[in-house]
XYZ file of N, CA and C in Angstrom:
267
model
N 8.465 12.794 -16.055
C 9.501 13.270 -15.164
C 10.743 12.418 -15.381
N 11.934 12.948 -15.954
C 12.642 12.481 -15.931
C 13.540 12.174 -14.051
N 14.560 10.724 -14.596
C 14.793 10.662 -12.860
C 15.934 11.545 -12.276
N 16.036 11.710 -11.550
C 17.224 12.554 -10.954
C 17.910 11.953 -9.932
N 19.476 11.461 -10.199
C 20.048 10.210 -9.790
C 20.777 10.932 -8.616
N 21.359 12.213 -8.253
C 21.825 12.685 -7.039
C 20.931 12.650 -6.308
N 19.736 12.789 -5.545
C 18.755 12.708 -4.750
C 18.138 11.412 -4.553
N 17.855 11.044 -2.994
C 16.517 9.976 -2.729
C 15.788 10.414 -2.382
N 14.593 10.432 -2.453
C 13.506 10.268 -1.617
C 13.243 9.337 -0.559
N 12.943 9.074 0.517
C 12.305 7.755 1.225
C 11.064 7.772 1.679
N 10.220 6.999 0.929
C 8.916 6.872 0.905
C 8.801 6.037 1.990
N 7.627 6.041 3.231
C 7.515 4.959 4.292
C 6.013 4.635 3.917
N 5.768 3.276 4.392
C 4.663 3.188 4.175
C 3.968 2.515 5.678
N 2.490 2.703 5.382
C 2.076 1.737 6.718
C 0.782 1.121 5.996
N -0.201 0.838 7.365
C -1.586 0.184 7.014
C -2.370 0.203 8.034
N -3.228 0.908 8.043
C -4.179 1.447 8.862
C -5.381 0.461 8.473
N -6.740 -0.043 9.442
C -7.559 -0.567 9.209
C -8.296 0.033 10.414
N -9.883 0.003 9.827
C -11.172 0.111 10.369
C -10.958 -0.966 11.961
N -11.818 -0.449 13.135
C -11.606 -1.443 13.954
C -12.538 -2.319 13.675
N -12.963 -2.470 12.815
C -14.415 -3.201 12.681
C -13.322 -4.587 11.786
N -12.741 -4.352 11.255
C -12.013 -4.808 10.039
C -10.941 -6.255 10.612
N -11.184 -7.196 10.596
C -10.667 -8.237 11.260
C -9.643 -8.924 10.772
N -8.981 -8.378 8.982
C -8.019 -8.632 8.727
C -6.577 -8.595 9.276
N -5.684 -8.697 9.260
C -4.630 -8.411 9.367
C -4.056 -7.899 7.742
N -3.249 -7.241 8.274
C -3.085 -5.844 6.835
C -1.892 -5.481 6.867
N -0.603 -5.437 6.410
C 0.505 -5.160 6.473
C 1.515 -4.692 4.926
N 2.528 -3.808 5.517
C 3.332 -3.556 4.305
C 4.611 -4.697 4.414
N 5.012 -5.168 3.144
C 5.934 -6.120 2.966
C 7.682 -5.276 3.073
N 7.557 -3.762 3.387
C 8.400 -3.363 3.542
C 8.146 -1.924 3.827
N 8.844 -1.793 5.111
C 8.803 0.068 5.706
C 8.813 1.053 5.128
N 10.091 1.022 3.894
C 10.258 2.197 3.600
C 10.727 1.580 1.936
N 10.820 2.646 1.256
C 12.010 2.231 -0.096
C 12.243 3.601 -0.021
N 13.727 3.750 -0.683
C 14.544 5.162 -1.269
C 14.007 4.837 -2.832
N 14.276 5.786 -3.214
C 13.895 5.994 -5.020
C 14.476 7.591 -5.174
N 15.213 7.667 -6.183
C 15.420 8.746 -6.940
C 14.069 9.614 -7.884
N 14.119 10.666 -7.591
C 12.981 11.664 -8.054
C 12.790 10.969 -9.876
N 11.679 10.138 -10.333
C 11.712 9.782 -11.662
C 11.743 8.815 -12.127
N 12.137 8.376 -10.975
C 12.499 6.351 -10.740
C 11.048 5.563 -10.042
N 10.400 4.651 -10.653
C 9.622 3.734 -10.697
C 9.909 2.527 -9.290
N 9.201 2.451 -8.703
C 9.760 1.439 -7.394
C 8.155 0.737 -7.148
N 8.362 -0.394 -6.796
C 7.077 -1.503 -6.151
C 7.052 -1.441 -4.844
N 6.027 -1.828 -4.457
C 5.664 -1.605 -3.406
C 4.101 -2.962 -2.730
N 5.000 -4.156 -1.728
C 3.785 -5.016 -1.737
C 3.039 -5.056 -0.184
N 2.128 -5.111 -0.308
C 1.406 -5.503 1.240
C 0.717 -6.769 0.940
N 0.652 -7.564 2.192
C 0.117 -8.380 2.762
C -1.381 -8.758 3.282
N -2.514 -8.905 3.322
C -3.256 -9.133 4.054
C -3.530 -10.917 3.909
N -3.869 -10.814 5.652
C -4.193 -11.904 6.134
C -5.833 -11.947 6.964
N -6.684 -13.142 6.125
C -7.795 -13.100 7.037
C -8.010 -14.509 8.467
N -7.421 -13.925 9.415
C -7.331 -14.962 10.805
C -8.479 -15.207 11.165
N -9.701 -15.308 10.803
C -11.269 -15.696 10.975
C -11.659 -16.891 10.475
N -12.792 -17.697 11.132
C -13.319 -18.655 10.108
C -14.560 -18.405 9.715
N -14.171 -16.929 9.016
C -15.247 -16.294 8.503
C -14.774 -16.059 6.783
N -15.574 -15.809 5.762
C -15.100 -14.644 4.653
C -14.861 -13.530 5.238
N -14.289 -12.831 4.887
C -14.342 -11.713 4.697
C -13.702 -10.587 3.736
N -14.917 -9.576 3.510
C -14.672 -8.692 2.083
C -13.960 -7.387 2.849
N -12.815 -6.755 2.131
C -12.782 -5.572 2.507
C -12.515 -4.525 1.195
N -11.814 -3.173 1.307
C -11.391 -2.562 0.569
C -10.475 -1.467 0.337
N -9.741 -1.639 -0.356
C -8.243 -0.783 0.474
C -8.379 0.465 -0.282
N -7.393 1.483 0.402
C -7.755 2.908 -0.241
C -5.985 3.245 0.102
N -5.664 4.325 -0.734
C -4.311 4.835 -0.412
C -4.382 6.333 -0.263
N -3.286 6.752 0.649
C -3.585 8.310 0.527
C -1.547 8.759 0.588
N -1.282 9.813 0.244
C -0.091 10.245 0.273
C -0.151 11.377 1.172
N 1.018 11.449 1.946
C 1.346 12.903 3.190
C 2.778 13.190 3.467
N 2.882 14.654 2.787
C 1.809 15.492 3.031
C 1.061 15.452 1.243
N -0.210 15.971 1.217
C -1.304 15.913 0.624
C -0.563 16.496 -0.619
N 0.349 17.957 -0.474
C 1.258 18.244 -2.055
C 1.752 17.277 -2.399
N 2.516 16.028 -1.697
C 3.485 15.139 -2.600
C 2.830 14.307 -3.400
N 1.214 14.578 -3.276
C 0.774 13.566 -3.901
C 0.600 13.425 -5.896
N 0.512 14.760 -6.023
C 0.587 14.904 -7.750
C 2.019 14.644 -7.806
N 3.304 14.193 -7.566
C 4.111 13.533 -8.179
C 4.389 12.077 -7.923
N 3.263 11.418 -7.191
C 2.863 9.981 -7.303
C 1.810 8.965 -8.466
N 2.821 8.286 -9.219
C 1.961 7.502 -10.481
C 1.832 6.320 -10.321
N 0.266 6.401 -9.686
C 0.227 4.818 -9.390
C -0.158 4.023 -10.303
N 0.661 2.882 -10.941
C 0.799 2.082 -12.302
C -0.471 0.864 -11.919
N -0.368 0.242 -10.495
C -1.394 -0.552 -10.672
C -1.167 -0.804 -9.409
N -2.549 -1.041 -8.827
C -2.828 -1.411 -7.026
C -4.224 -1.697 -7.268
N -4.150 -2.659 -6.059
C -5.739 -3.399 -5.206
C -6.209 -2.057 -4.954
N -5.918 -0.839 -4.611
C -6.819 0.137 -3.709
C -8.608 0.304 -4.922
N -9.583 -0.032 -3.848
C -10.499 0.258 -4.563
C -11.209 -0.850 -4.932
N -10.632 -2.294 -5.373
C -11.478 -2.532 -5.639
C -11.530 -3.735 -4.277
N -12.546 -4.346 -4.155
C -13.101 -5.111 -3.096
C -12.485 -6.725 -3.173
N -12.314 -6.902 -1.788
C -10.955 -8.084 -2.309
C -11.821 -8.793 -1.285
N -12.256 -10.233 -1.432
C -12.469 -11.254 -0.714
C -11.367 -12.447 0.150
N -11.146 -12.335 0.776
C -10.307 -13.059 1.501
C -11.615 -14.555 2.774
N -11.224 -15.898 1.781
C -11.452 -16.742 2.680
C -11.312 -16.669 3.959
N -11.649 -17.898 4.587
C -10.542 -17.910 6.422
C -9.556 -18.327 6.183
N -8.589 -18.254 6.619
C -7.253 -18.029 7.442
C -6.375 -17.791 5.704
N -7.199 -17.097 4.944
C -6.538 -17.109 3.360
C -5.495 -15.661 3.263
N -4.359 -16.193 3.314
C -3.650 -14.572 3.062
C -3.191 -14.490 1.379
């Protein structure tokens, strides 16, 4: 896809967690604009406030559910299982 520089998009993001899930979980930023074609990063945060381990595992979803075949995700944690020490963000 080539980019298309008259148009933004604004992608928002959030972070939803299990209540079971004792991390703290956050996006490092609300929203980004990007032009249709244009490549943009995107970081979150987690923090484990326990003096426990704990394992979790992140998943991503796009909405609405069509916008999602013009999303290329180059590389993300979603999926695989991330260990977080205590109080290790």
């Amino acid at each position: 896809m080539s980019k298309v520089k008259d148009r933004l998009i604004t992608i928002k993001f959030n972070a939803d967690r299990g209540a079971s899930m004792r991390w703290k979980f956050r996006p490092q930023q609300t929203e980004v604009k990007v032009a249709p074609g244009e490549t943009a990063l995107a970081f979150y945060t987690a923090e484990n406030p326990t003096d426990n381990p704990v394992t979790g595992i992140s998943t991503y979803n796009v909405i609405p559910f069509e916008a999602g075949q013009y999303f290329n995700k180059i590389q993300c944690f979603c999926f695989e299982e991330q260990l977080l020490n205590p109080h290790e963000q």
